[in-house]
mmCIF file of C-alpha atoms in Angstrom:
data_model
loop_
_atom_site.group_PDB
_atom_site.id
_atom_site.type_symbol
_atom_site.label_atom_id
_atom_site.label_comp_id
_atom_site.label_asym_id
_atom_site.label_seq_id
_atom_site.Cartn_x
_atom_site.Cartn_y
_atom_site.Cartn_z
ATOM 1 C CA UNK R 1 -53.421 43.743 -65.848
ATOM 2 C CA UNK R 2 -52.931 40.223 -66.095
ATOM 3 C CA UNK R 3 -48.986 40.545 -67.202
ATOM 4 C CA UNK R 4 -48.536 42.799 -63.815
ATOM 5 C CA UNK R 5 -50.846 40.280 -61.606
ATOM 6 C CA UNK R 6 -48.029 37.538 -62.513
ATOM 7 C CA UNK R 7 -45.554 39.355 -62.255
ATOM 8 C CA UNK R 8 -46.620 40.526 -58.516
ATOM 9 C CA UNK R 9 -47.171 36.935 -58.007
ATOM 10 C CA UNK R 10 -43.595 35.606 -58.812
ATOM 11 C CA UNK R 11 -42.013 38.385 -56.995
ATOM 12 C CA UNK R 12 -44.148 36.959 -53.643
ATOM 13 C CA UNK R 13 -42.816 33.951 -54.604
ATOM 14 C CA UNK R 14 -39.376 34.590 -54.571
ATOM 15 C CA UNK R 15 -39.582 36.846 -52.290
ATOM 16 C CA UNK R 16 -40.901 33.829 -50.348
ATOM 17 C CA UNK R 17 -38.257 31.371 -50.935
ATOM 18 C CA UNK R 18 -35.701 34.048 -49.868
ATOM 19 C CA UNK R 19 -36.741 34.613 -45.864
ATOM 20 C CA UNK R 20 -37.595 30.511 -46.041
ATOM 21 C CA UNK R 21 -33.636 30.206 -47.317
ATOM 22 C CA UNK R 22 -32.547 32.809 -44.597
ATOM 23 C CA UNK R 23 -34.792 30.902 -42.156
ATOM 24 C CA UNK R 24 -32.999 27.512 -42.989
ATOM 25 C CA UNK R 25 -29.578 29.256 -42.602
ATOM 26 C CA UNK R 26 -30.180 30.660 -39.162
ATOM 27 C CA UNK R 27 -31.780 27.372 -37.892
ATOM 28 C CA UNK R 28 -29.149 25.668 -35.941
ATOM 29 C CA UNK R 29 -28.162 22.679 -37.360
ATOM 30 C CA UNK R 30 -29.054 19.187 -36.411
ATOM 31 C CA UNK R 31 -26.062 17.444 -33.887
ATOM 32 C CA UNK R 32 -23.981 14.968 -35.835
ATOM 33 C CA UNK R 33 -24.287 11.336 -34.338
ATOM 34 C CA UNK R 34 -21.714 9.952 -32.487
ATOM 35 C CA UNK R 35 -18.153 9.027 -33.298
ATOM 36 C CA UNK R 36 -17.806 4.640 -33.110
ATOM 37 C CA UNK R 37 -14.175 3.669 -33.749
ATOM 38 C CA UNK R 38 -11.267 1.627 -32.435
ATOM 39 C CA UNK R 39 -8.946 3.457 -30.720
ATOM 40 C CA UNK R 40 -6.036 0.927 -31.772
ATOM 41 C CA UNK R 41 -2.812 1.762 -29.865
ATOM 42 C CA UNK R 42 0.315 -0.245 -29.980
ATOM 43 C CA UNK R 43 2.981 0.313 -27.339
ATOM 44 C CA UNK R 44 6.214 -0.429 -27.125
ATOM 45 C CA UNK R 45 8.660 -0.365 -23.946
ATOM 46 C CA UNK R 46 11.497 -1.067 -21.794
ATOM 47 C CA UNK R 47 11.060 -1.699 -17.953
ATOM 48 C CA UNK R 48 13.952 -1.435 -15.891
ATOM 49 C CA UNK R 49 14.277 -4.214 -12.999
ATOM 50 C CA UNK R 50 13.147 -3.746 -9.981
ATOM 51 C CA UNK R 51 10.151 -1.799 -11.343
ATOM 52 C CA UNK R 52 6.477 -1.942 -13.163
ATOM 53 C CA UNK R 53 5.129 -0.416 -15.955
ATOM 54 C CA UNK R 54 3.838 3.054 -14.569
ATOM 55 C CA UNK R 55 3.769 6.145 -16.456
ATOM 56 C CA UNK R 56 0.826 8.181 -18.322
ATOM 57 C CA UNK R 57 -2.421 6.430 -18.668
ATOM 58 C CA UNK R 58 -0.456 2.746 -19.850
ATOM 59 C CA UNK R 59 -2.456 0.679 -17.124
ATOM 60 C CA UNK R 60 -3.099 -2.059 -19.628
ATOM 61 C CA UNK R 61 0.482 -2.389 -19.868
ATOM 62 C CA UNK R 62 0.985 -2.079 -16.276
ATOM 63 C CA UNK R 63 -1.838 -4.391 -15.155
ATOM 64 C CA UNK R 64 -0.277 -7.224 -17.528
ATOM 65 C CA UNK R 65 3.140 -6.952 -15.909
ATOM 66 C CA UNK R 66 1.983 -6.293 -12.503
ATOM 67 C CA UNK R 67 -0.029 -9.443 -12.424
ATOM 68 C CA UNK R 68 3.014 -11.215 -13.978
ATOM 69 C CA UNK R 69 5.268 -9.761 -11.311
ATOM 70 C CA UNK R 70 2.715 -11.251 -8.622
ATOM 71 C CA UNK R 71 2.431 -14.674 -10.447
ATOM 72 C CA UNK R 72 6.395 -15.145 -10.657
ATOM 73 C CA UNK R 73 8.004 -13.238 -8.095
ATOM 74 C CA UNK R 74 8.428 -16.625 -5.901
ATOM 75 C CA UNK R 75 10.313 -18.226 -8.551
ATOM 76 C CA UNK R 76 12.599 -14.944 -9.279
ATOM 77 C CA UNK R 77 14.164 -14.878 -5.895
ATOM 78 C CA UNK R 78 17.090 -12.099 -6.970
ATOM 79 C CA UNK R 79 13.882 -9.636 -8.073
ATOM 80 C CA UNK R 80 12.112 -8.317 -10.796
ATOM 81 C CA UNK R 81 14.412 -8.439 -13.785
ATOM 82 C CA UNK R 82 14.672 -5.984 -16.963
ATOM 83 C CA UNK R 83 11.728 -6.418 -19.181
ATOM 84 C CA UNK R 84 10.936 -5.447 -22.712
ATOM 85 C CA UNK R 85 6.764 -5.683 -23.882
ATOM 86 C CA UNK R 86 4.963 -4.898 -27.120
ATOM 87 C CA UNK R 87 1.178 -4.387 -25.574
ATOM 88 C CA UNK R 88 -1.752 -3.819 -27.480
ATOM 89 C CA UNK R 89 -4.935 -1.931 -27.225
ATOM 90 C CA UNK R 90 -8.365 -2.395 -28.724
ATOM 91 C CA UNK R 91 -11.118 -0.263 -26.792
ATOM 92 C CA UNK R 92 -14.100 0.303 -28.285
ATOM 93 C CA UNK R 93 -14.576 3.914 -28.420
ATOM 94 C CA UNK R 94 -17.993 6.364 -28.921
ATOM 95 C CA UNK R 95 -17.374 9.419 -28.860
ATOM 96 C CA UNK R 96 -21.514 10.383 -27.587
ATOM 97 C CA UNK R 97 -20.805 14.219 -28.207
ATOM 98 C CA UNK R 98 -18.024 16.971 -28.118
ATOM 99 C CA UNK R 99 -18.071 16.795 -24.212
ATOM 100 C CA UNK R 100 -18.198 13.073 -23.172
ATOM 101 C CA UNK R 101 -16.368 9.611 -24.575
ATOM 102 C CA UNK R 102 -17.208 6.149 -23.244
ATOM 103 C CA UNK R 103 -15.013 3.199 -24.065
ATOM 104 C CA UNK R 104 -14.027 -0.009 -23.469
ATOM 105 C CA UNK R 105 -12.357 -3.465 -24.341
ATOM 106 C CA UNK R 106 -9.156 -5.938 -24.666
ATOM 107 C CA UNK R 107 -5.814 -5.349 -24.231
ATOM 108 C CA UNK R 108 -2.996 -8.299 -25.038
ATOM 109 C CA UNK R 109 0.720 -8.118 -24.412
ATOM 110 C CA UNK R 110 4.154 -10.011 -24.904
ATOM 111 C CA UNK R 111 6.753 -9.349 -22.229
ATOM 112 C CA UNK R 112 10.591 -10.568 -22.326
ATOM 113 C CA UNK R 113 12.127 -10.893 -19.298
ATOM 114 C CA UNK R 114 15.596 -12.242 -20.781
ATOM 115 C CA UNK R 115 14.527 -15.771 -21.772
ATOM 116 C CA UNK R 116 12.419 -14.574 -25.311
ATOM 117 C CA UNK R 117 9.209 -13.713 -25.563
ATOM 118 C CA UNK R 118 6.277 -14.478 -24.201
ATOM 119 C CA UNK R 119 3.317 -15.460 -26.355
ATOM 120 C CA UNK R 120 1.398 -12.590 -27.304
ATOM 121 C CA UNK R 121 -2.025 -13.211 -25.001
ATOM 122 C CA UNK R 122 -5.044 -11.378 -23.938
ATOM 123 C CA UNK R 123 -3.953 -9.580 -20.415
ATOM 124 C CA UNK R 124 -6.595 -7.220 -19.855
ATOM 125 C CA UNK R 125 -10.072 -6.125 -19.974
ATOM 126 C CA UNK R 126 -11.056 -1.945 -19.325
ATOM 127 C CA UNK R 127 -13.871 0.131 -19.406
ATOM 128 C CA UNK R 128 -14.578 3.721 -18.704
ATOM 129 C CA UNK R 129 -15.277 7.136 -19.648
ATOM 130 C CA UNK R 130 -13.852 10.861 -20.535
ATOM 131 C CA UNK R 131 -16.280 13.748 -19.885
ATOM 132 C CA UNK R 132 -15.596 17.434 -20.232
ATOM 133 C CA UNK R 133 -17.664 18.942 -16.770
ATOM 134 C CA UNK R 134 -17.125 22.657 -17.783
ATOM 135 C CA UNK R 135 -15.961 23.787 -21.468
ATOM 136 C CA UNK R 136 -13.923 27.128 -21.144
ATOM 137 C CA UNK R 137 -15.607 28.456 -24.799
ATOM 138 C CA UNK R 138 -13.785 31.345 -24.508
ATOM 139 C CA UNK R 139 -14.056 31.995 -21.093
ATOM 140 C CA UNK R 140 -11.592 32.850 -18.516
ATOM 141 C CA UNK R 141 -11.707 29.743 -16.703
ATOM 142 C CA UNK R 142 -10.309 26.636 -18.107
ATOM 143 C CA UNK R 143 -12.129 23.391 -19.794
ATOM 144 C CA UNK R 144 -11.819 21.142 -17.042
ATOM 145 C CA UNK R 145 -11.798 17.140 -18.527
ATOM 146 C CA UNK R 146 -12.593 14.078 -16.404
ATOM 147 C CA UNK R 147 -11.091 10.585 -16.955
ATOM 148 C CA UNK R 148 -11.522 7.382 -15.054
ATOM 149 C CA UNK R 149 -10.604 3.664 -16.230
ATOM 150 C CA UNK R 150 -10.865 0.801 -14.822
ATOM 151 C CA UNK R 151 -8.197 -2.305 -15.513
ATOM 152 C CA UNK R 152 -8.509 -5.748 -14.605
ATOM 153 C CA UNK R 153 -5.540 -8.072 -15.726
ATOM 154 C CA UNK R 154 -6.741 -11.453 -17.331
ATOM 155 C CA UNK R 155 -6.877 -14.725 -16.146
ATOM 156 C CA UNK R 156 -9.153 -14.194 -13.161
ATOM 157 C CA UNK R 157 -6.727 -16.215 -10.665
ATOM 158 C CA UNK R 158 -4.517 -15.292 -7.371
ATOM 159 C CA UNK R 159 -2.501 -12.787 -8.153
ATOM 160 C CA UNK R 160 -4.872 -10.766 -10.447
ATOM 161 C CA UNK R 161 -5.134 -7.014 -10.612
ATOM 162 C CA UNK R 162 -7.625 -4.118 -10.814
ATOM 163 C CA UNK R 163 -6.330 -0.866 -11.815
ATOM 164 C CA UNK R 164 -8.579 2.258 -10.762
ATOM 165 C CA UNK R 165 -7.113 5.090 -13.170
ATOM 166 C CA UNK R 166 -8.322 8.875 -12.205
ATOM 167 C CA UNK R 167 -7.067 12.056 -14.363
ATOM 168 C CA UNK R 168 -8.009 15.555 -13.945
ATOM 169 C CA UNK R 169 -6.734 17.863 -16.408
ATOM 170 C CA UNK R 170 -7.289 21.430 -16.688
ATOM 171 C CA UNK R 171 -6.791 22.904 -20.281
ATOM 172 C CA UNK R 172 -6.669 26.873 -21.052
ATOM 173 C CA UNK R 173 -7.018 27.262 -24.681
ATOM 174 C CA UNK R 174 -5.271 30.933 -25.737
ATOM 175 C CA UNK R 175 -7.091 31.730 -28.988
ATOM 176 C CA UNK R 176 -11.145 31.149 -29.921
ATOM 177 C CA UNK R 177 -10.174 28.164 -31.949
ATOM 178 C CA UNK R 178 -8.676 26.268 -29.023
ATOM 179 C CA UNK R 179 -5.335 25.445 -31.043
ATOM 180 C CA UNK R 180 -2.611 26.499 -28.616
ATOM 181 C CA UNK R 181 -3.069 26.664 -25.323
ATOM 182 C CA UNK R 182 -1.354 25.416 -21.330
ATOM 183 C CA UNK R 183 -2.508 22.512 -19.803
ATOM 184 C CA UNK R 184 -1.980 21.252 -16.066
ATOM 185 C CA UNK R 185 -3.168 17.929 -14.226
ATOM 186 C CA UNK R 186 -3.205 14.902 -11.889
ATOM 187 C CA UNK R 187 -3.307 11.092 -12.535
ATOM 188 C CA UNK R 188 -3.759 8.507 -9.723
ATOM 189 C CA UNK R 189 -4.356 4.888 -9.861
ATOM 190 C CA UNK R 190 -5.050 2.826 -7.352
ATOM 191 C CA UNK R 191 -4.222 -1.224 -8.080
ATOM 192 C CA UNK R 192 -5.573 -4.089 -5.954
ATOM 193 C CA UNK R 193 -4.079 -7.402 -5.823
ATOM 194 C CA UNK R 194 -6.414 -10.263 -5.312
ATOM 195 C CA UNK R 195 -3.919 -12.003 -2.921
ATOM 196 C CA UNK R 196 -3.643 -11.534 0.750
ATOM 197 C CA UNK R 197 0.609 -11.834 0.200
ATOM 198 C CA UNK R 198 0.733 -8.747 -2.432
ATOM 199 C CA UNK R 199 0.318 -5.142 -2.577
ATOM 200 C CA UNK R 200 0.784 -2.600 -5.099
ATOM 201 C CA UNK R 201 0.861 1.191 -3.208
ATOM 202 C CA UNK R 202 -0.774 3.813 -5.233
ATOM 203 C CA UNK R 203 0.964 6.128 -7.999
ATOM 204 C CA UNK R 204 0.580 9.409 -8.702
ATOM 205 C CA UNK R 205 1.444 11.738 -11.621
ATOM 206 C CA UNK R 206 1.595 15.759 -11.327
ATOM 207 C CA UNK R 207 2.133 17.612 -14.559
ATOM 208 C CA UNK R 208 2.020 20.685 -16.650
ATOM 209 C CA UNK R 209 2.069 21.115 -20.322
ATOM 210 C CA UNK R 210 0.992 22.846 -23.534
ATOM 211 C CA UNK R 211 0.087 22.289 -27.488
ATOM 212 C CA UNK R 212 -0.270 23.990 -30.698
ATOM 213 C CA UNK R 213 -2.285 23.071 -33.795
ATOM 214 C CA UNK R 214 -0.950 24.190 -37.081
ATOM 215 C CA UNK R 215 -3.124 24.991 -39.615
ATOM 216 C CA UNK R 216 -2.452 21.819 -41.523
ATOM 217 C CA UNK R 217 -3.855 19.873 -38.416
ATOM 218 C CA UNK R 218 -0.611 18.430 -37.110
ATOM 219 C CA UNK R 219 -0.507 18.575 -33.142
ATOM 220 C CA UNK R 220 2.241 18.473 -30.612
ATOM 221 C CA UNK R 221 1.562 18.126 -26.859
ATOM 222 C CA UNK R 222 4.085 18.236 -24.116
ATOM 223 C CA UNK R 223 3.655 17.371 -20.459
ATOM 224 C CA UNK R 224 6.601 17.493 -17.948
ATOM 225 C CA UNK R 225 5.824 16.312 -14.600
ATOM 226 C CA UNK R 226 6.862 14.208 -11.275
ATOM 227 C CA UNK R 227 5.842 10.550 -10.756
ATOM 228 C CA UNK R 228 5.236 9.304 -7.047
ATOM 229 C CA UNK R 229 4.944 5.114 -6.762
ATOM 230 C CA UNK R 230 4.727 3.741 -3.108
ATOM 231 C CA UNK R 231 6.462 0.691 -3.942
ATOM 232 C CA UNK R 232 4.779 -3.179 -4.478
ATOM 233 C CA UNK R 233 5.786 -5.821 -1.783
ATOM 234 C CA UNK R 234 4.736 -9.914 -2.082
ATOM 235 C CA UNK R 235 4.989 -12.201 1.021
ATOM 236 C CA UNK R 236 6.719 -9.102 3.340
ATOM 237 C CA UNK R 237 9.929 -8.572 0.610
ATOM 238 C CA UNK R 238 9.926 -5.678 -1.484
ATOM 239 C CA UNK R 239 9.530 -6.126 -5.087
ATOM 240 C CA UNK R 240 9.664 -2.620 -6.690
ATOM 241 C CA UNK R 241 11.003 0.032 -4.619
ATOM 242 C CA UNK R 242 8.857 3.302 -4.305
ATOM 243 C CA UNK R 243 10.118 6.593 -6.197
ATOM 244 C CA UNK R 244 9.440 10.124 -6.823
ATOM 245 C CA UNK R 245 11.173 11.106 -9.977
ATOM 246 C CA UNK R 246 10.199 13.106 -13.321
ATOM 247 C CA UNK R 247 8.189 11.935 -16.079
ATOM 248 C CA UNK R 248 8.080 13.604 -19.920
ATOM 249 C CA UNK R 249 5.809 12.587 -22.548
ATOM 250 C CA UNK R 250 5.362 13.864 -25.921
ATOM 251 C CA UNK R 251 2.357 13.210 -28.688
ATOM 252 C CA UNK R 252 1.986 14.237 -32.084
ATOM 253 C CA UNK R 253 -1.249 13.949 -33.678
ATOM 254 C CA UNK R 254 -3.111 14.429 -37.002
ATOM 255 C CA UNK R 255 -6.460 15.816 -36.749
ATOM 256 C CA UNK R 256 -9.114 16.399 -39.406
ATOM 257 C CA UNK R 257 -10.587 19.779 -39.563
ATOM 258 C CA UNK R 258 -13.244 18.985 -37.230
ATOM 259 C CA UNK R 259 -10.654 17.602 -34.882
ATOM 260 C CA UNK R 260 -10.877 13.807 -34.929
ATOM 261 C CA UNK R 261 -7.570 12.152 -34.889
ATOM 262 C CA UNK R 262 -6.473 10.401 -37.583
ATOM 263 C CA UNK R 263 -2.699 9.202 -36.454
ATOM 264 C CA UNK R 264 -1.125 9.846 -33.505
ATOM 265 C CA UNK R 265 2.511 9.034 -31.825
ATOM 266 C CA UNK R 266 3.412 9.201 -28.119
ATOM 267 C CA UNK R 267 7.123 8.916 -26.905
ATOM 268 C CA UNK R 268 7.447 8.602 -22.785
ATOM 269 C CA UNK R 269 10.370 8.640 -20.996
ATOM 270 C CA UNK R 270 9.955 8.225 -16.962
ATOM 271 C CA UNK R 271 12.635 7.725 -14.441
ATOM 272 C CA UNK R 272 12.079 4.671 -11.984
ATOM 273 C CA UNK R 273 14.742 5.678 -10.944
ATOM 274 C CA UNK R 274 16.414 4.405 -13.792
ATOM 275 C CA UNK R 275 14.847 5.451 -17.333
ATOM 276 C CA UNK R 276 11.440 3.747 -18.854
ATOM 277 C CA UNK R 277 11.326 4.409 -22.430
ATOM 278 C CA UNK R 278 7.888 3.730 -24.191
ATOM 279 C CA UNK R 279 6.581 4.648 -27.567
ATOM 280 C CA UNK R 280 3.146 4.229 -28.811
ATOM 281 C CA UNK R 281 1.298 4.523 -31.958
ATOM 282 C CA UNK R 282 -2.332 5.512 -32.054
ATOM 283 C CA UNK R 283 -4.401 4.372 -35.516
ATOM 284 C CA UNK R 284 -8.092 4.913 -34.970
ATOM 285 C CA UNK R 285 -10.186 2.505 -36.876
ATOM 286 C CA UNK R 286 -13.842 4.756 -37.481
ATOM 287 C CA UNK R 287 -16.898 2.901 -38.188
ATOM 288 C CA UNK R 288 -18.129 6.186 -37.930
ATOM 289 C CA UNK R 289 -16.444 9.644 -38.399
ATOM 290 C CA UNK R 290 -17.997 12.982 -38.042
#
């Protein structure tokens, strides 16, 4: 009687332990804390004269030479030459959960304008945010993703810039997994001059796209679009004429398997009218990494 009592007792037991395992198993898990890293980018590229730096999201790039074009322009009485800058980006990035990013931080630049470069200076400050307000999840409607930065060039002094920088992008994914998949959207950025004699008109990017993710977590990403700048004047004479020409950027990424990126490369080429090459490398710095 006794051997059977203990034996009916460890077979509660386990039995026990089994539906508390199944229990733990079914229990969703716990949500990861945020993503903290650099999002280091260093760019690289050629302005054509007569022109800024416009293109895809490069407003810290853009903001240093606009305010530089501002500053100068008096003194360059024949127009805005040929340029050449290496710009780089630190913003401080968290990524809060799989639907929104805030960021922010420094930005510093060289440009050469024919006569050498520049010392490489702090030319920018940003701040701003990326938020996903509606996730397609296998749905028939796209994920539709939010981004909005603002730019102000550094020093604070006449001629200074703020950069408002809106995208909308809509992304349908064409498998569960979300690694192919079309993408279509609209950047606009608004710049203000803090100088009664200068304007900067708005540009405006449309574009469609796509990617694919192979299964060893490289990514490629294409967007083809049309670029639309009003023009920039300074004291009534025009210093960058205003355009409507195409734009084509490429990326390709390394992800991890839960889709943080671990390198990235960009290559941009935009007509202005004349061609705007720019290449940029992406090497996040994690502090944390989920």
């Amino acid at each position: 009687m006794r051997a059977a009592a203990t034996g009916l007792l460890f077979l509660a037991i386990s039995a026990n332990a089994a539906v508390a395992a199944d229990e733990e198993e079914d229990a969703p898990t716990k949500p990861a804390g945020p993503n903290i890293y650099l999002d280091l980018r260093t760019i690289y590229a050629t302005i054509p004269a007569g022109t800024l730096g416009l293109g895809f999201g490069n407003t810290s790039l853009s903001a240093a030479f606009e305010a530089l074009a501002a500053r100068r322009s008096p003194t360059l009485p024949s127009g805005l030459p040929a340029a050449k800058s290496v710009a780089v980006d630190l913003p401080l990035t968290v990524d809060v959960n799989d639907r929104v990013s805030l960021y922010g931080g420094v930005s510093g630049s060289t440009i050469d304008i024919g006569n050498g470069w520049s010392s490489f200076d702090i030319t920018s400050w940003n701040m701003g945010l990326q938020a996903d307000v509606y996730q397609q999840n296998g749905g028939m409607f796209p994920t539709v993703t939010l981004q909005s930065t603002l730019t102000q060039s550094i020093p604070n002094e006449p001629g200074m810039t703020t950069s408002f920088n809106q995208i909308v992008e809509f992304d349908y994914a064409l498998d569960e997994d979300e690694t192919q998949g079309w993408l279509a959207g609209v950047q606009y950025t608004y710049t203000d001059v803090s100088s009664q004699f200068a304007r900067i008109k708005p540009n405006t990017i449309l574009y469609a796209g796509g990617y694919y993710q192979w299964p060893s977590n490289w990514k490629f990403t294409g967007r083809l679009g049309v670029q639309s700048f009003g023009g920039a004047e300074l004291a009534g004479r025009t210093i960058a004429e205003s355009f409507t020409q195409p734009i084509l950027r490429l990326d390709l990424d390394r992800m991890d398997d839960n889709d943080n990126r671990l390198f990235g490369v960009t290559a941009q080429i935009a007509w202005m009218p004349k061609p705007s090459w720019q290449v940029t490398l992406r090497t996040p710095l994690y502090a944390v990494r989920n």
